[in-house]
PDB file of C-alpha atoms in Angstrom:
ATOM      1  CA  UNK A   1     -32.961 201.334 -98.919  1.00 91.00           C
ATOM      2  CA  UNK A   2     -30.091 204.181 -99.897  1.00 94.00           C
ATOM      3  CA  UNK A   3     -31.992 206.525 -97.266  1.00 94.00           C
ATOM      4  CA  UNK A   4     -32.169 203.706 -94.524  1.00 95.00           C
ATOM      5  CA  UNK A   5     -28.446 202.804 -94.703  1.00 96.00           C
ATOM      6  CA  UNK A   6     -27.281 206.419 -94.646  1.00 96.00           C
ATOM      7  CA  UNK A   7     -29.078 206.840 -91.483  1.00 97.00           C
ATOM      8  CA  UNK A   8     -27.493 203.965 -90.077  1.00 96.00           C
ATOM      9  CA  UNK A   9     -23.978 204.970 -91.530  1.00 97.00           C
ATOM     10  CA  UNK A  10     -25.004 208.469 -89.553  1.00 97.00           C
ATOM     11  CA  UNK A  11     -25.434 206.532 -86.244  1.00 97.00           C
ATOM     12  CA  UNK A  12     -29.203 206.590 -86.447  1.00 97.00           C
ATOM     13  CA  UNK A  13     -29.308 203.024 -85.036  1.00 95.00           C
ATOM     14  CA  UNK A  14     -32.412 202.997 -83.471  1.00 96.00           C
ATOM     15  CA  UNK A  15     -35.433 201.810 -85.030  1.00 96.00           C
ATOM     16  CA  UNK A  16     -39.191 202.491 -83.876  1.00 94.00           C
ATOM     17  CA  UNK A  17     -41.924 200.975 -85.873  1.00 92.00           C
ATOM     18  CA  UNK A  18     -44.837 202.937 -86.286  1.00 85.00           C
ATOM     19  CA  UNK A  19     -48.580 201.096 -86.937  1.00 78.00           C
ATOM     20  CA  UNK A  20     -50.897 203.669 -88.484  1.00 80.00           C
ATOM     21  CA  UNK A  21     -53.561 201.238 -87.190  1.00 77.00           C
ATOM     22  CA  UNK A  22     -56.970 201.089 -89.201  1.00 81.00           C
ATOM     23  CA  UNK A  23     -55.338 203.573 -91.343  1.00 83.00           C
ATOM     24  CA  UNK A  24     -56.691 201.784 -94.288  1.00 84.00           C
ATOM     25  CA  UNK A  25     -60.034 201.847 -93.222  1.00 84.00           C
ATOM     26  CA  UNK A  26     -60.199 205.062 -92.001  1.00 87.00           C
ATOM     27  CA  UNK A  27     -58.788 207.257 -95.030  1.00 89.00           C
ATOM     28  CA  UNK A  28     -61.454 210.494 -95.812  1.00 91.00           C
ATOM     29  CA  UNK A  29     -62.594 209.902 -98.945  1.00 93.00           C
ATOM     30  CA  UNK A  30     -63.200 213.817 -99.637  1.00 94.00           C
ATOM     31  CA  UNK A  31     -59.726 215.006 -98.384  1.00 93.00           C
ATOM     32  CA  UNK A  32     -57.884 212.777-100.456  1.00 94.00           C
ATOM     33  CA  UNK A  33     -59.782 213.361-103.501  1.00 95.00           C
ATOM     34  CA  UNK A  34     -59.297 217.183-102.451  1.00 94.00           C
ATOM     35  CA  UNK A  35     -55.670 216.259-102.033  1.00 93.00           C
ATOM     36  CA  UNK A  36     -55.479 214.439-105.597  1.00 95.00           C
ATOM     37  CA  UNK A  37     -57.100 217.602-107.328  1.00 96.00           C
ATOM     38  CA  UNK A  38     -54.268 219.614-106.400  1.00 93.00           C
ATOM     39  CA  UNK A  39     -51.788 217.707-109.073  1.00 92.00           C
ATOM     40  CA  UNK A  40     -54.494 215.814-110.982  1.00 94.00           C
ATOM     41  CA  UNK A  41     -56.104 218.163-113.225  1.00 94.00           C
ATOM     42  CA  UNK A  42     -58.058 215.922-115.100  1.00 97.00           C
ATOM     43  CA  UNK A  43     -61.627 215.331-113.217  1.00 96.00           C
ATOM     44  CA  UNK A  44     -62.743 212.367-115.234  1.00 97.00           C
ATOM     45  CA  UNK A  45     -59.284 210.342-113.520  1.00 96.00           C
ATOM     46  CA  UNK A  46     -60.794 211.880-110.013  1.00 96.00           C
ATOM     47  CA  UNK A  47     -64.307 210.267-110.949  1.00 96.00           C
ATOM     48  CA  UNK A  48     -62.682 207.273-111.611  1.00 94.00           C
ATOM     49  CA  UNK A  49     -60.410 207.022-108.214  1.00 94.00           C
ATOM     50  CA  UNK A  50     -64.169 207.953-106.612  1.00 93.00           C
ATOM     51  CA  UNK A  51     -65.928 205.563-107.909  1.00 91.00           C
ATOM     52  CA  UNK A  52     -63.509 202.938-106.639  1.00 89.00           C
ATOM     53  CA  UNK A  53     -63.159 204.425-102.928  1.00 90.00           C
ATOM     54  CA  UNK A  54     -67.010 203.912-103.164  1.00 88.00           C
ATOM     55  CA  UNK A  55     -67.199 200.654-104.775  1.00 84.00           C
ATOM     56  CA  UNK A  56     -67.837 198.388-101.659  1.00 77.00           C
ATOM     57  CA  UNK A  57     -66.656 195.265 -99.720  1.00 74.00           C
ATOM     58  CA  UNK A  58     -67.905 192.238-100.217  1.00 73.00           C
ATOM     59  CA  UNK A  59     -67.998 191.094 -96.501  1.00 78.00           C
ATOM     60  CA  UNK A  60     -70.146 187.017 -96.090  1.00 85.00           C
ATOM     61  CA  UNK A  61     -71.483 187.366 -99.625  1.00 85.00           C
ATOM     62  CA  UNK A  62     -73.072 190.543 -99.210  1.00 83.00           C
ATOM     63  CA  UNK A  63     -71.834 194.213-100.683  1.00 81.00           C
ATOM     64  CA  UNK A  64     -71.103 196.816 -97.814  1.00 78.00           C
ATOM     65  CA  UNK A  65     -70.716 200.037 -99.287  1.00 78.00           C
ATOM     66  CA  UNK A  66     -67.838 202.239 -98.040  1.00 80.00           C
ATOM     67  CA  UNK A  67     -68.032 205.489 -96.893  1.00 82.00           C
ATOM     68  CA  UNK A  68     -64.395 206.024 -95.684  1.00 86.00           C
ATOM     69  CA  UNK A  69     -61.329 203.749 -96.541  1.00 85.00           C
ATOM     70  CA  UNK A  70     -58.934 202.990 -99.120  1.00 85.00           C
ATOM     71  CA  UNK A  71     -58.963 199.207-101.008  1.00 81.00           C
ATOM     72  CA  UNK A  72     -56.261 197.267 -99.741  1.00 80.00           C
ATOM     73  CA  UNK A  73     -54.215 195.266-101.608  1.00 79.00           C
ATOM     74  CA  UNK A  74     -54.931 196.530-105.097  1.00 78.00           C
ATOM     75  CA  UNK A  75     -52.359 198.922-107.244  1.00 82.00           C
ATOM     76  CA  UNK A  76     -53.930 202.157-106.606  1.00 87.00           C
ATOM     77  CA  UNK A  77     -53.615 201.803-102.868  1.00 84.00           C
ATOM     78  CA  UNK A  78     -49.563 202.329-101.878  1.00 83.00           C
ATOM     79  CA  UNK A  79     -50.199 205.687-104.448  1.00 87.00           C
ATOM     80  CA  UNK A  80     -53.481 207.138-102.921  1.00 90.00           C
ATOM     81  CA  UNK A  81     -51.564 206.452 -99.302  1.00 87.00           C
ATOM     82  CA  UNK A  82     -48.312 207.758-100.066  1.00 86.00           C
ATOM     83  CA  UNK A  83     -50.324 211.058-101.169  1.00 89.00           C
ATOM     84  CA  UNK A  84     -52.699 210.615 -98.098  1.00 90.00           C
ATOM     85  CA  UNK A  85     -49.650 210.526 -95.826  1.00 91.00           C
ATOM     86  CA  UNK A  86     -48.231 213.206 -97.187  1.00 89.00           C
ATOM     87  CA  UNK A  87     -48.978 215.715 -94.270  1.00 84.00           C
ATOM     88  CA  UNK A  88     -47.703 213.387 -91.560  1.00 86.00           C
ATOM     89  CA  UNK A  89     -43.942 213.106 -93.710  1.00 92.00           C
ATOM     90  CA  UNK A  90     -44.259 217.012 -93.351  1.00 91.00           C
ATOM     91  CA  UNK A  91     -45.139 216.442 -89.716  1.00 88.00           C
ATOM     92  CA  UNK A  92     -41.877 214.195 -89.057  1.00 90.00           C
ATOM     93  CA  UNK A  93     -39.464 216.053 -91.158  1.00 92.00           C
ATOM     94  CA  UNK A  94     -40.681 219.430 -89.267  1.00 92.00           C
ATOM     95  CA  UNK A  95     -39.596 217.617 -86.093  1.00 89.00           C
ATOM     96  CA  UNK A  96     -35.953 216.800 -87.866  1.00 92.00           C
ATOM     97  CA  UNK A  97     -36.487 213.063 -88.082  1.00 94.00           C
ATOM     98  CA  UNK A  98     -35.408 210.743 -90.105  1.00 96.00           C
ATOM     99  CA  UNK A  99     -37.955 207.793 -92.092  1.00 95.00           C
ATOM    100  CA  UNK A 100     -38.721 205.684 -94.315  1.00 95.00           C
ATOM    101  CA  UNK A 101     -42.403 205.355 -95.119  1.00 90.00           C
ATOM    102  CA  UNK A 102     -43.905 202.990 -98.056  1.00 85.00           C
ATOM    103  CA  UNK A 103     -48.170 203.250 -97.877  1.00 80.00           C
ATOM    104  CA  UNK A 104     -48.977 202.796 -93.835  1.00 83.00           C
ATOM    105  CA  UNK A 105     -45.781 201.239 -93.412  1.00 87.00           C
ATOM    106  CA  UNK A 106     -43.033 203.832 -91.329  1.00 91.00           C
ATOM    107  CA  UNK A 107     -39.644 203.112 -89.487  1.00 95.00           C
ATOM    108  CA  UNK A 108     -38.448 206.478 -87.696  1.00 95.00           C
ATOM    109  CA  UNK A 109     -34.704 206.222 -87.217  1.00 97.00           C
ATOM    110  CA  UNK A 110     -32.854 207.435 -84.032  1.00 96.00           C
ATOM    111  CA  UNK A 111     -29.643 207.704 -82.130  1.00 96.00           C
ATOM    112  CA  UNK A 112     -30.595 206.431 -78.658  1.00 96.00           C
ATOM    113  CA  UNK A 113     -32.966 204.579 -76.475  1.00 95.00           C
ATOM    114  CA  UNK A 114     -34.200 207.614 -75.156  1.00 95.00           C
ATOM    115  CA  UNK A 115     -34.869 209.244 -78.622  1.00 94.00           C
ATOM    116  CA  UNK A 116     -36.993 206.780 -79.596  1.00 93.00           C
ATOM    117  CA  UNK A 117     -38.746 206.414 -76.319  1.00 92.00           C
ATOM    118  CA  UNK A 118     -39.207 210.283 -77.010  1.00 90.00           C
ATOM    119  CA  UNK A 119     -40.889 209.966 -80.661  1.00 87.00           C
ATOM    120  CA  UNK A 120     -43.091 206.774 -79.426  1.00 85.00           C
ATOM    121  CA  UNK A 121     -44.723 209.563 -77.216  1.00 83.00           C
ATOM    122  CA  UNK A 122     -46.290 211.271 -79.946  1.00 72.00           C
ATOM    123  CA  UNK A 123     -49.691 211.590 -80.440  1.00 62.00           C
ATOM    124  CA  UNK A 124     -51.986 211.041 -82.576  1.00 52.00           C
ATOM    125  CA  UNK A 125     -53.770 214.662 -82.512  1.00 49.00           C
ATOM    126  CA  UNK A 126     -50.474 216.032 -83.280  1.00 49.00           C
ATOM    127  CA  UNK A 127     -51.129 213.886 -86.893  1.00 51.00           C
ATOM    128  CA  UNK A 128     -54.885 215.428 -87.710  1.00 51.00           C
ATOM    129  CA  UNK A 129     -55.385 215.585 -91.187  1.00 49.00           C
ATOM    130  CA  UNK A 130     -57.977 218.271 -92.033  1.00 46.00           C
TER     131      UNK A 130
END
């Protein structure tokens, strides 16, 4: 909330919301785990974050099993997104903006109608992953 209001004291007084739609469902289970091993050294914790990506949805009584996605909902999941998302807060701060991001959830803060008109232009293959 700090960050926020010092944009706004800066004159960054333009919000755009952005909606990482599906993003929850879509996560790649093998790039985040790849993305986890790089500060979690210990692969028994890794195991354990795998096993839950791959635990299944219980969708009309029955157990689908999951082959991309992230639980929503659960304690693990703002964590595993925030490190997930990690290469699209590198894309934004390489373009000089300004954000606040919490799991899927991202405000990009600008100075004028036209700014943000400019950053709601961006697309999604400027945000691949891989």
């Amino acid at each position: 909330m700090r960050k926020v209001k010092s944009y706004f004291d800066e004159g960054y007084n333009w919000v755009v919301d952005i909606d990482l739609a599906n993003y929850f469902n879509t996560v790649n289970h093998e790039l985040l785990l790849n993305m986890l091993r790089e500060e979690v050294k210990d692969e028994r914790l890794i195991s354990l974050i795998n096993k839950l990506l791959r635990s299944g949805v219980l969708v009309d009584g029955l157990i689908g099993f999951t082959e991309d996605g992230v639980p929503q909902g659960g304690p693990l999941s703002p964590l595993l997104s925030n490190k997930y998302l990690t290469r699209f807060d590198e894309m934004l701060e390489s373009r000089g903006l300004r954000f606040a991001r919490y799991a899927d959830d991202c405000n990009i803060y600008v100075k004028s109608k036209r700014a943000a008109e400019r950053v709601m232009t961006i697309r999604p293959a400027s945000l691949r992953m891989s």
